Coordinates of C-alpha atoms and ligand atoms in Angstrom, one line a residue:
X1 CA 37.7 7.4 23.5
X2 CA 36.6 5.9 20.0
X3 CA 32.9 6.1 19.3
X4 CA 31.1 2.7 19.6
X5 CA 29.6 0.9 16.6
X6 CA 26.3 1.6 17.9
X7 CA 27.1 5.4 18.8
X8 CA 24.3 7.3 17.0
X9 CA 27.4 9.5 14.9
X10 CA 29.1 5.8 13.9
X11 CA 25.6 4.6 13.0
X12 CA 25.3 3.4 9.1
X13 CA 24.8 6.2 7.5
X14 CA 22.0 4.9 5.1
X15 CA 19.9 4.1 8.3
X16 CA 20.0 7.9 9.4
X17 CA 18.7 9.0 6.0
X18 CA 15.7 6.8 5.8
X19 CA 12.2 9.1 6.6
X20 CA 9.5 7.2 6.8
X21 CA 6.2 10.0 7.8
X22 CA 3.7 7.3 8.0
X23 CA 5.1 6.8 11.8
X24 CA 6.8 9.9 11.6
X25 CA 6.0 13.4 13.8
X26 CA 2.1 14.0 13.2
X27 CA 2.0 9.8 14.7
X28 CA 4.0 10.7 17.2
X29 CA 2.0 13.8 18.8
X30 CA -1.4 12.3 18.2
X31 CA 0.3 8.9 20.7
X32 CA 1.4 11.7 22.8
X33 CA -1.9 13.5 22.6
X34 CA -4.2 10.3 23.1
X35 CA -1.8 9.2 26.4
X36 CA -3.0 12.3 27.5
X37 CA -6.6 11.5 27.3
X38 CA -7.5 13.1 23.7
X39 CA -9.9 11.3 21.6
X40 CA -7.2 10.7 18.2
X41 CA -9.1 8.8 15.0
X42 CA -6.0 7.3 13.2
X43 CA -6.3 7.9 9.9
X44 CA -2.8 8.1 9.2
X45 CA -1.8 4.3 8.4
X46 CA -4.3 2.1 6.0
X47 CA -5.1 -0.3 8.9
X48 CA -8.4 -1.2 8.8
X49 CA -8.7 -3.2 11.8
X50 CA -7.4 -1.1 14.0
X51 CA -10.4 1.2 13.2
X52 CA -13.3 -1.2 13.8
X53 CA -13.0 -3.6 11.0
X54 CA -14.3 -7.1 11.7
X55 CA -11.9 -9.7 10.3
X56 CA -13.5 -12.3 7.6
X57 CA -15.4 -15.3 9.7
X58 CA -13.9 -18.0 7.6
X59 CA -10.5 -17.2 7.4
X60 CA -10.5 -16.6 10.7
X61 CA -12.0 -20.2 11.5
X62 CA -9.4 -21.8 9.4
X63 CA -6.4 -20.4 11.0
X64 CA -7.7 -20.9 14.3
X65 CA -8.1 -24.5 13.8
X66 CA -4.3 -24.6 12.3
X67 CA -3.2 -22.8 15.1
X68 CA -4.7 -25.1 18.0
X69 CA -5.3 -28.4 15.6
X70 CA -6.0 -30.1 19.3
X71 CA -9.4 -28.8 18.6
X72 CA -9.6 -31.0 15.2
X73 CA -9.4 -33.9 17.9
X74 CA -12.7 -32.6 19.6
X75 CA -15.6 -34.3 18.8
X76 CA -17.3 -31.0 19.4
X77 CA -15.7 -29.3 16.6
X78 CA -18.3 -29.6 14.5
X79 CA -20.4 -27.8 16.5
X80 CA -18.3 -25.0 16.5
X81 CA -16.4 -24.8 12.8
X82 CA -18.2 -25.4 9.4
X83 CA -16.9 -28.3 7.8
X84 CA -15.5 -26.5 5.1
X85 CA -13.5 -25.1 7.7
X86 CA -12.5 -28.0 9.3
X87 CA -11.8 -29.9 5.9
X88 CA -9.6 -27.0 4.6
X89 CA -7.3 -26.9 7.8
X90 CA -6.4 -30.1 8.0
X91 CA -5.5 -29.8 4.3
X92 CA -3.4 -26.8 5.3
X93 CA -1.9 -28.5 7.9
X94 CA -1.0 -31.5 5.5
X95 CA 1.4 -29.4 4.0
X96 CA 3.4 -28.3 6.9
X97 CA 6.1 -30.2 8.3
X98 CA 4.8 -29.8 12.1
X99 CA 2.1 -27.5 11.6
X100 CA 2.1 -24.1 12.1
X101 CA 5.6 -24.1 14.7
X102 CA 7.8 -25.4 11.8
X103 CA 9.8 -23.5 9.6
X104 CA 8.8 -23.8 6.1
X105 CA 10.4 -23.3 2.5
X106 CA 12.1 -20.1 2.5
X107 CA 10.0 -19.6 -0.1
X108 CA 6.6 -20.2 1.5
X109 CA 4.7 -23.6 0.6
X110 CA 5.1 -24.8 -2.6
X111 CA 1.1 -25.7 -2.3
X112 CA 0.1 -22.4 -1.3
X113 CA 2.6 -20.8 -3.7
X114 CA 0.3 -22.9 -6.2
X115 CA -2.9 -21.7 -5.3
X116 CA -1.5 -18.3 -5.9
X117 CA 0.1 -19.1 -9.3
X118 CA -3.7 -20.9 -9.9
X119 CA -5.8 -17.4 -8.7
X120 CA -3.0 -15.1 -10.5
X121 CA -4.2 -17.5 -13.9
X122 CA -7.4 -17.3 -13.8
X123 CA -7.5 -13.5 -12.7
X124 CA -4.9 -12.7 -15.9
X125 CA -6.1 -15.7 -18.4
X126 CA -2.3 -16.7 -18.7
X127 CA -1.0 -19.5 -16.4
X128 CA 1.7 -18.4 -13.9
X129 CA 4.6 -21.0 -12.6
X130 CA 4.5 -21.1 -8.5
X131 CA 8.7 -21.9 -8.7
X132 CA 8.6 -17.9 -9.5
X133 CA 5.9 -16.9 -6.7
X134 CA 7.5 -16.5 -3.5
X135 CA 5.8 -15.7 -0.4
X136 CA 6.8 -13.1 2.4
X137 CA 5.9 -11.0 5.5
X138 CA 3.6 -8.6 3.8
X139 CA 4.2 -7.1 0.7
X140 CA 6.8 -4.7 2.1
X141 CA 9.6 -7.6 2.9
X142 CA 9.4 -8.8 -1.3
X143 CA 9.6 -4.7 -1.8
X144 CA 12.9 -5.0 0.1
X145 CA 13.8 -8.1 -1.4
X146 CA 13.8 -6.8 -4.7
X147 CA 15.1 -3.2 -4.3
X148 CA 18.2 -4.5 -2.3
X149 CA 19.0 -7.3 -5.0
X150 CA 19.0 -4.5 -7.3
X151 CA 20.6 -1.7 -6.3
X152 CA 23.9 -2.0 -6.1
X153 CA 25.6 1.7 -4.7
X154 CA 24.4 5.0 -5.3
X155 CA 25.0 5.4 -8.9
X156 CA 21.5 2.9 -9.3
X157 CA 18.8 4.9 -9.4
X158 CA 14.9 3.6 -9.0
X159 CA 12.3 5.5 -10.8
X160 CA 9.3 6.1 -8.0
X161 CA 5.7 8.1 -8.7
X162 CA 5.8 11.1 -6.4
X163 CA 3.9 11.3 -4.0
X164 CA 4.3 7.8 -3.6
X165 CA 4.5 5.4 -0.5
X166 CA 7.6 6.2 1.7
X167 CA 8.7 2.5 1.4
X168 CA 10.3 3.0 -1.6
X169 CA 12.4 5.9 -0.6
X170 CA 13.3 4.9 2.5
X171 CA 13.9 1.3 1.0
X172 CA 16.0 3.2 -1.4
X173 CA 18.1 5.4 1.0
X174 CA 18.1 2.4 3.3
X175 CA 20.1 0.5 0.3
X176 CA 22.4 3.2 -1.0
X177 CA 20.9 3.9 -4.0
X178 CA 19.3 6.8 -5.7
X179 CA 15.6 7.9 -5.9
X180 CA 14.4 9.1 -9.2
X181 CA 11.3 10.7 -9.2
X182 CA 8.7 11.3 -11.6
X183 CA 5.3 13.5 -10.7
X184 CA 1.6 12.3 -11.8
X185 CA 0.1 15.0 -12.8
X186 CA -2.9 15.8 -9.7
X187 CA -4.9 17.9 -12.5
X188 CA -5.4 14.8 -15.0
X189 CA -6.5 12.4 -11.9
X190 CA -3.0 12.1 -10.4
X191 CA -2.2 10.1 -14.2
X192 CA 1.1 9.7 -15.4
X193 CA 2.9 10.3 -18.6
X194 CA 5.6 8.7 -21.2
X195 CA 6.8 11.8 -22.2
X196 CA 7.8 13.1 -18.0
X197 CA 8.8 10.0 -17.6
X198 CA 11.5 10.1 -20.0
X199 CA 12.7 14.0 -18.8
X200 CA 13.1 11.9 -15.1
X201 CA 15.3 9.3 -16.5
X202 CA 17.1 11.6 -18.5
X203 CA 17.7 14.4 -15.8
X204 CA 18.9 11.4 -13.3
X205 CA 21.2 10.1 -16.3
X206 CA 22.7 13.5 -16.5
X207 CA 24.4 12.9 -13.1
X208 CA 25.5 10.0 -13.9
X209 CA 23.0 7.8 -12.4
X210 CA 22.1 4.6 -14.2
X211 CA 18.6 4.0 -14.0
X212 CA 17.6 0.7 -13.4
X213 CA 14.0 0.0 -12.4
X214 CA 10.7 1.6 -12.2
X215 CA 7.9 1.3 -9.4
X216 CA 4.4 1.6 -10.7
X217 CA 1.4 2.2 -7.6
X218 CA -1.7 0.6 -8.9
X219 CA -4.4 1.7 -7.7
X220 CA -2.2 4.4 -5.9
X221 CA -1.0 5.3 -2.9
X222 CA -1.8 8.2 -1.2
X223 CA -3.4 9.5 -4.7
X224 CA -6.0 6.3 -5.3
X225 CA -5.8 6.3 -9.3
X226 CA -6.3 3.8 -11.2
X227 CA -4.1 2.9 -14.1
X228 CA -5.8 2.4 -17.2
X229 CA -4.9 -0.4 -19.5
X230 CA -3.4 2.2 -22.0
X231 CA -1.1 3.4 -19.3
X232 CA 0.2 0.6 -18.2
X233 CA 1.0 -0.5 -21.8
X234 CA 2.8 2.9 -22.3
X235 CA 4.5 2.4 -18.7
X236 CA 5.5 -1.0 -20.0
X237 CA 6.6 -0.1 -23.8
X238 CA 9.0 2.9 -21.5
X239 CA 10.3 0.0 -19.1
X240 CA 11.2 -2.2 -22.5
X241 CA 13.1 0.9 -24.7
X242 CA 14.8 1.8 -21.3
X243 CA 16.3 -1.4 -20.2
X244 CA 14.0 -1.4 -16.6
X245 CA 12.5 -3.5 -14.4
X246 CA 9.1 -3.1 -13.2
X247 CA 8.3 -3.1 -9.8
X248 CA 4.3 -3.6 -9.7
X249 CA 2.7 -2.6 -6.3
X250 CA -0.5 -3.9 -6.6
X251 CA -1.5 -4.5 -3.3
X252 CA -5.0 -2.8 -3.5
X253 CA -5.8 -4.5 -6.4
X254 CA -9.3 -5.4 -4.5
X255 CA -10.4 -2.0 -3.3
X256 CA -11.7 -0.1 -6.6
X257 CA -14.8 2.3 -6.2
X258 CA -15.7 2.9 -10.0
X259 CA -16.6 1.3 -12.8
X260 CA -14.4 2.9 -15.7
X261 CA -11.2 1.7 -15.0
X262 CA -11.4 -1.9 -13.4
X263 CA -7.9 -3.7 -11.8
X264 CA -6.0 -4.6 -14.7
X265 CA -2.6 -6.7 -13.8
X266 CA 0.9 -5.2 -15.3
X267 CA 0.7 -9.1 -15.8
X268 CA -2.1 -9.3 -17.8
X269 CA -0.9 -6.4 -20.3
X270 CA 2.1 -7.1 -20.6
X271 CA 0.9 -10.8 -21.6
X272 CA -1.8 -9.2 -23.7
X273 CA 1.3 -7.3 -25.4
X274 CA 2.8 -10.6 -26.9
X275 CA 5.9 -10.5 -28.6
X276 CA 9.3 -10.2 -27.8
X277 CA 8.5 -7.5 -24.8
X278 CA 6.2 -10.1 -23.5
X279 CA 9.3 -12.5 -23.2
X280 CA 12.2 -10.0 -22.2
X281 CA 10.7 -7.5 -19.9
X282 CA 11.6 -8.1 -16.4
X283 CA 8.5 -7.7 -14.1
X284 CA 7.6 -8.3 -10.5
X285 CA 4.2 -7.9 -9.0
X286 CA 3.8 -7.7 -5.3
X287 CA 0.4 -8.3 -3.0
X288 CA -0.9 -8.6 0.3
X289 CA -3.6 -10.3 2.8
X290 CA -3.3 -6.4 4.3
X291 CA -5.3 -4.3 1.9
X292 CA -8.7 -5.5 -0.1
X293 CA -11.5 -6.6 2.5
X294 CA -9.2 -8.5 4.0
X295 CA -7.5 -5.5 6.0
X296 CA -5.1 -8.6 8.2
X297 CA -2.3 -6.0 8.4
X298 CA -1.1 -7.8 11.7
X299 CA -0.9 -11.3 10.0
X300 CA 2.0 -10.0 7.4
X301 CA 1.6 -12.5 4.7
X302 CA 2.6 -11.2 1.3
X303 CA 3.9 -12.8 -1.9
X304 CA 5.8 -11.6 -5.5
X305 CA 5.6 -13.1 -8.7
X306 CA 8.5 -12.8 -11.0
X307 CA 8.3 -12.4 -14.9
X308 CA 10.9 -13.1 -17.2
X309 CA 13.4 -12.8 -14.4
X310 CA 16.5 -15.7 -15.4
X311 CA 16.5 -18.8 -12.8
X312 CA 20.0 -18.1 -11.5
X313 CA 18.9 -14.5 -10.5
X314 CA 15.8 -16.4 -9.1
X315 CA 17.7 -18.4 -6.7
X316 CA 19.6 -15.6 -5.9
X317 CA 16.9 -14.3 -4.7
X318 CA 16.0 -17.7 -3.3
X319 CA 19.3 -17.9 -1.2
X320 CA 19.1 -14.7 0.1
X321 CA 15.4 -15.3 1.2
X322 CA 16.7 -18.5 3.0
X323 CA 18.9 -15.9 5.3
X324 CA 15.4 -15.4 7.4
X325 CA 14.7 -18.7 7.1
X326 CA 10.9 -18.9 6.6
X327 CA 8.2 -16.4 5.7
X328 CA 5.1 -16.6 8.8
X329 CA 3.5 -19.8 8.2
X330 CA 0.4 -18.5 9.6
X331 CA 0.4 -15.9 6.9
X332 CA 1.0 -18.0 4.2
X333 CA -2.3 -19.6 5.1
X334 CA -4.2 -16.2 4.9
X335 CA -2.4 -15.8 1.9
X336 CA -4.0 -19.2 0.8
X337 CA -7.2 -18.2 1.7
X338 CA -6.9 -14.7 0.3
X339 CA -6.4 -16.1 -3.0
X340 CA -9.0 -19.3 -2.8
X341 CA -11.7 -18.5 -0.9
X342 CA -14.8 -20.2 -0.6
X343 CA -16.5 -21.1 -3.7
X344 CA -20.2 -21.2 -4.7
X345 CA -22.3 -24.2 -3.1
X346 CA -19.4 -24.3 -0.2
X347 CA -20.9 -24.1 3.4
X348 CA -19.4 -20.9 4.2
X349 CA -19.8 -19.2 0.4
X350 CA -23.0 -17.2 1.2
X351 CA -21.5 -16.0 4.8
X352 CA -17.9 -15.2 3.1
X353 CA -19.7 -13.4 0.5
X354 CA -22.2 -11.4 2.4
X355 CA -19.1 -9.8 4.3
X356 CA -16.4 -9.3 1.8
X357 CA -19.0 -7.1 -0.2
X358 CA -20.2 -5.4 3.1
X359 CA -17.0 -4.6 3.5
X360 CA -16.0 -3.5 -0.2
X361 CA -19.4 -1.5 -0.8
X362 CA -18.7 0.8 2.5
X363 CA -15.5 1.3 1.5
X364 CA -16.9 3.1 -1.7
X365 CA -19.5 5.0 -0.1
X366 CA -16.8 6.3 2.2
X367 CA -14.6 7.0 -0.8
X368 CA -17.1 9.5 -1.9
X369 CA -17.8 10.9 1.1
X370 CA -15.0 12.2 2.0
X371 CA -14.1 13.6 -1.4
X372 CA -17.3 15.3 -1.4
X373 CA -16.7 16.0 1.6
X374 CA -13.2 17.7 1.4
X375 CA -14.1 19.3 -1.9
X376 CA -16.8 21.0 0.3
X377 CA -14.2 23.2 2.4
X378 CA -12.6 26.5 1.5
X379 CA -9.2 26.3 0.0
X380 CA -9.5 22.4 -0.4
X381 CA -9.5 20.3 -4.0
X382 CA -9.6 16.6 -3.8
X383 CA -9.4 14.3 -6.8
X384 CA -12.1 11.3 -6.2
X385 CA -10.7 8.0 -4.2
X386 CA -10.6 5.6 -7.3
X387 CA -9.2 3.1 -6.2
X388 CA -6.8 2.0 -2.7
X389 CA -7.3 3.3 1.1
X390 CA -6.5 7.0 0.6
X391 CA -8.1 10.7 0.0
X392 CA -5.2 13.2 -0.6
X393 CA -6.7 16.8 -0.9
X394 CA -4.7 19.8 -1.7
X395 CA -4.6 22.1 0.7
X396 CA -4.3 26.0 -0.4
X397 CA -2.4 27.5 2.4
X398 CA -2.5 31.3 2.4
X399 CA 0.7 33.0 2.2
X400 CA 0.3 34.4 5.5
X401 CA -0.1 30.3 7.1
X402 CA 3.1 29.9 5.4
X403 CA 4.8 32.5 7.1
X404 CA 3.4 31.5 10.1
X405 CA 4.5 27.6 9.5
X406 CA 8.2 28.8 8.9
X407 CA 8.4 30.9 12.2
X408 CA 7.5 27.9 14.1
X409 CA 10.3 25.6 12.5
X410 CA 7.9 23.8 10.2
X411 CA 7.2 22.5 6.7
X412 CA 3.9 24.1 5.5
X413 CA 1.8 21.1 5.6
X414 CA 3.6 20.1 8.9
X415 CA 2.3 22.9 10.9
X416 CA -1.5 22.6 9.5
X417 CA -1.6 19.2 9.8
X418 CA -0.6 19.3 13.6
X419 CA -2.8 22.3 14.3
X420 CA -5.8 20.0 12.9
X421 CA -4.8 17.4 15.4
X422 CA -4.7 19.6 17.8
X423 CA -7.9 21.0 17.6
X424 CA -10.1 17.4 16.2
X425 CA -8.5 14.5 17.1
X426 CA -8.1 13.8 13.5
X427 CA -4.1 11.9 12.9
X428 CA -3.1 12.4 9.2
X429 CA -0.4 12.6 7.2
X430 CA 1.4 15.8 6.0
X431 CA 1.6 15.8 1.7
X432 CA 5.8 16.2 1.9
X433 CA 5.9 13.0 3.7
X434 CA 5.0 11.2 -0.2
X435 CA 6.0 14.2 -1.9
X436 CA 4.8 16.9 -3.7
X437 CA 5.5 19.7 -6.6
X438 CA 7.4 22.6 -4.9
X439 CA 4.9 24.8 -3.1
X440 CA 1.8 22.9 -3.0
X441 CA 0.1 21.3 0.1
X442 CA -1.5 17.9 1.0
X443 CA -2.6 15.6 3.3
X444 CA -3.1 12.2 3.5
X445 CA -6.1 10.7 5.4
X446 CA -7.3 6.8 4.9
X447 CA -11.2 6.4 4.1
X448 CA -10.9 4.1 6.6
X449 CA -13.2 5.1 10.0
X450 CA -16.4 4.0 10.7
X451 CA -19.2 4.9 8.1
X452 CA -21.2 5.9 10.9
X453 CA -18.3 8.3 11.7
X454 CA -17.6 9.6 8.6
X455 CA -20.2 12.8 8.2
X456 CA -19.1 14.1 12.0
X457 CA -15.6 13.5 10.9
X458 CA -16.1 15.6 7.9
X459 CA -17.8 18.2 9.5
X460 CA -15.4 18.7 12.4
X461 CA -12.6 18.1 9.4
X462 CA -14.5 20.9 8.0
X463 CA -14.9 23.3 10.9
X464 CA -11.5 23.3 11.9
X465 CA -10.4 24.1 8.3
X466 CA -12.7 27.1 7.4
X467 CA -11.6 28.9 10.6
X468 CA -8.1 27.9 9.7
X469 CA -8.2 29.7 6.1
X470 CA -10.4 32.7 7.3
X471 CA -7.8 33.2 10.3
X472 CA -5.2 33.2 8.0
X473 CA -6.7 35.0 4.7
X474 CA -6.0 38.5 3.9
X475 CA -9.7 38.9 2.9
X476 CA -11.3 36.4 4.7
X477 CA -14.3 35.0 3.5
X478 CA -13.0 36.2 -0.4
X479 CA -12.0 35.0 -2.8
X480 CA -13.7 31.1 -2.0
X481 CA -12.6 27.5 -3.7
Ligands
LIG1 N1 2.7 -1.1 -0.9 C1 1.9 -0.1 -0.7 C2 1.5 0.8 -1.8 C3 1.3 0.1 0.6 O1 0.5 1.1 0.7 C4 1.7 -0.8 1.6 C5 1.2 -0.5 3.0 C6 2.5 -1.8 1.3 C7 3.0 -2.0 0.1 C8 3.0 -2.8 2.4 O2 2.0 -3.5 3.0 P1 2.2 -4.8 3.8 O3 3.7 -4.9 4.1 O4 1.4 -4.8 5.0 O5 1.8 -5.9 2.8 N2 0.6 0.7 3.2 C9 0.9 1.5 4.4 C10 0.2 2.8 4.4 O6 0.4 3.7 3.6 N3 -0.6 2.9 5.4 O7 -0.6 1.7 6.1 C11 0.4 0.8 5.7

């Protein structure tokens, strides 16, 4: 009998060769493991709620009232909601066409595409136009949006930082094209550089792949660097002399823990550049209400903005866009929010303050205490968290661990990483789900569990490892990292 369309061997091939490890075979043990009754911290996806983050009051408030505007009708709302609250609802609702339940512009709002265009000006000092801002279901829909409008078969190839975040090659493989990788370099603070980023397009142009656009991480995940300006004008100059687009992920743009090297847009420099690159290069930035303080992974509201991209490839974009009909209205509002939250001498400023940098501050003192932490244990090197959700320590697995890994059908990292859960509770991600240099080990955790949490985690983190490396050392306890 033929095979049925939906027979796994007559499946679309692209879908079989998409890998995504964030959900991959560590997730799936540690659900197995907790269904069993085991303690498991998730650290393994940058969702901040889900580990005991409290969502923003005023946000919250404003959405709620969209969501049941019956309340607006009580004459004990007042009691209950701020009136900034109240006011900005009903302004949010003003601009549906049947409140939240309606369908809306397959691009998102054109009122909240222009508070977005108004917070991407004043953050970059050069005004933006809200006809080139669309808004979607999280950041990773636009990502899709983008790679599938440019890849056209398997001879497009998309230049991505390695390790990067799996939704650009499974996007990739999902699309039929070709992933080009280029390594940052983990010694120089996971930076990158013109000159290996030239040998990628080069080697990939060699078979005969076209190159076509370039994906920049800033601040990156899993390796939390932050780009300096000087990169990103090098990045930009490359993307100019090699006829590519920029993809900018800058979806932790809010979650820096130094001082050196502050968020700088791809925007902003290329703007900054001015002349004819500043007019030709084809850019698009991408964000999200589901990084920053903000953490609403759950809501999916996301938006890109496209620079120097020609208007009849922009309603291309448009049409296709209009095949889902309507990004989450819901969402949009966070997105609203997100980008024009409550201002000095508002009701609700002081509160909206107090816990966004409650929020932000922790996240830094976690930052450095799990790179301290990790840089603590035998056989472990951890460049510091700059910037993003992430710690990604090497791990120096002994030969004999290796040997071990490969008799039990596993990659390297696989087998440590599952013997970790095993033995704490701790869910993370194995290094080859991002990529890595050929024989070298990571892991991904998120800096993301309770403060409170953090030392035991580290210790237990830390326990489990040393007896790990002196099990598997031939001289255990010498040489130590
Ligand atoms: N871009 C990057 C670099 C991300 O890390 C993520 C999510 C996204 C885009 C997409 O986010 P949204 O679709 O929610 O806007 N990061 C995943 C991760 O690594 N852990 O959790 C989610």
């Amino acid at each position: 009998m033929s095979s049925k369309a939906l027979d796994y061997e007559s499946l679309n091939e692209n879908v079989k060769k998409v890998q995504y490890a964030v959900r991959g075979e560590l997730y799936l043990r540690a659900s197995e493991l907790e269904k069993e009754g085991k303690k498991i911290i998730f650290t393994n996806v940058g969702n901040p709620h889900a580990l005991g983050q409290k969502p923003l009051t005023f946000p919250r408030q404003v959405v709620a009232l969209c969501q049941a505007p019956f309340l607006l009708d009580d004459s004990n709302v007042s009691l209950l909601f701020p009136a900034d609250a109240i006011a900005r609802a009903k302004h949010y609702l003003s601009y549906t066409s049947g409140g939240l339940g309606a369908y809306s512009d397959s691009r998102g709002l054109l009122e909240i595409r222009k508070e977005v265009a108004d917070f991407i000006g004043r953050r970059d000092g050069y005004p933006s136009d809200p006809e080139l801002i669309y808004l979607t279901d999280g950041a990773s829909k636009g990502v899709m949006q983008l790679l599938n409008a440019i890849i056209r078969g398997e001879g497009d190839g998309i230049l991505v930082p390695v390790p990067q975040y799996p939704l650009y090659s499974a996007a990739i493989a999902l699309f039929g094209g070709s992933f080009v990788p280029y390594y940052l370099e983990e010694t120089a603070n996971w930076g990158l550089s013109a000159a290996d980023l030239g040998q990628s397009v080069a080697q990939a142009r060699a078979k005969g792949i076209t190159v076509r656009a370039m994906v920049i991480i800033n601040p990156g995940n899993p390796t939390g660097q932050c780009l300096s300006e000087a990169n990103l004008r090098d990045v930009l100059q490359f993307c100019y002399q090699e006829n590519l687009v920029l993809l900018g992920d800058e979806v932790y743009q809010q979650n820096i823990y130094q001082d050196e090297r502050p968020f700088i847009s791809a925007k902003k420099v290329l703007m900054d550049m001015g002349g004819p690159i500043s007019r030709e290069l084809q850019l698009v930035s991408f964000h999200t209400v589901s990084k920053g303080y903000w953490g609403e992974c759950g809501q999916r509201g996301g938006y890109f903005e496209m620079t120097n991209i020609p208007s009849r490839s922009v309603e291309e974009i448009y049409k296709v866009a209009s095949i889902s009909l309507s990004p989450n209205v819901p969402a949009q509002i966070f997105m609203g929010l997100m980008v024009n939250p409550p201002k000095p001498g508002d009701i609700s400023y002081d509160q909206f303050v107090r816990e966004s940098k409650g929020i932000l501050e922790s996240l830094r003192r976690r930052a450095r205490i799990m790179t301290d932490g990790f840089n603590s244990c035998m056989n472990v090197v951890c460049n510091f968290t700059e910037g993003a959700m992430y710690s990604f320590p090497q791990i120096r697995l002994p030969p004999r661990a290796i040997e071990d890994a490969k008799k039990a059908g596993k990659a390297a990292d696989v087998f440590y990483c599952l013997k970790l859960l095993e033995a704490t509770g701790i869910s993370t991600v194995p290094g080859s789900g991002f990529g890595q240099k050929e024989g070298v080990f990571h892991l991904r955790t998120t800096i993301l569990p309770a403060e409170e949490d953090m030392l035991e985690i580290m210790e237990s983190f830390k326990k489990f490892n040393n007896e790990f490396m002196e099990q598997y050392e031939d001289h255990p306890g010498y040489p130590r990292m």
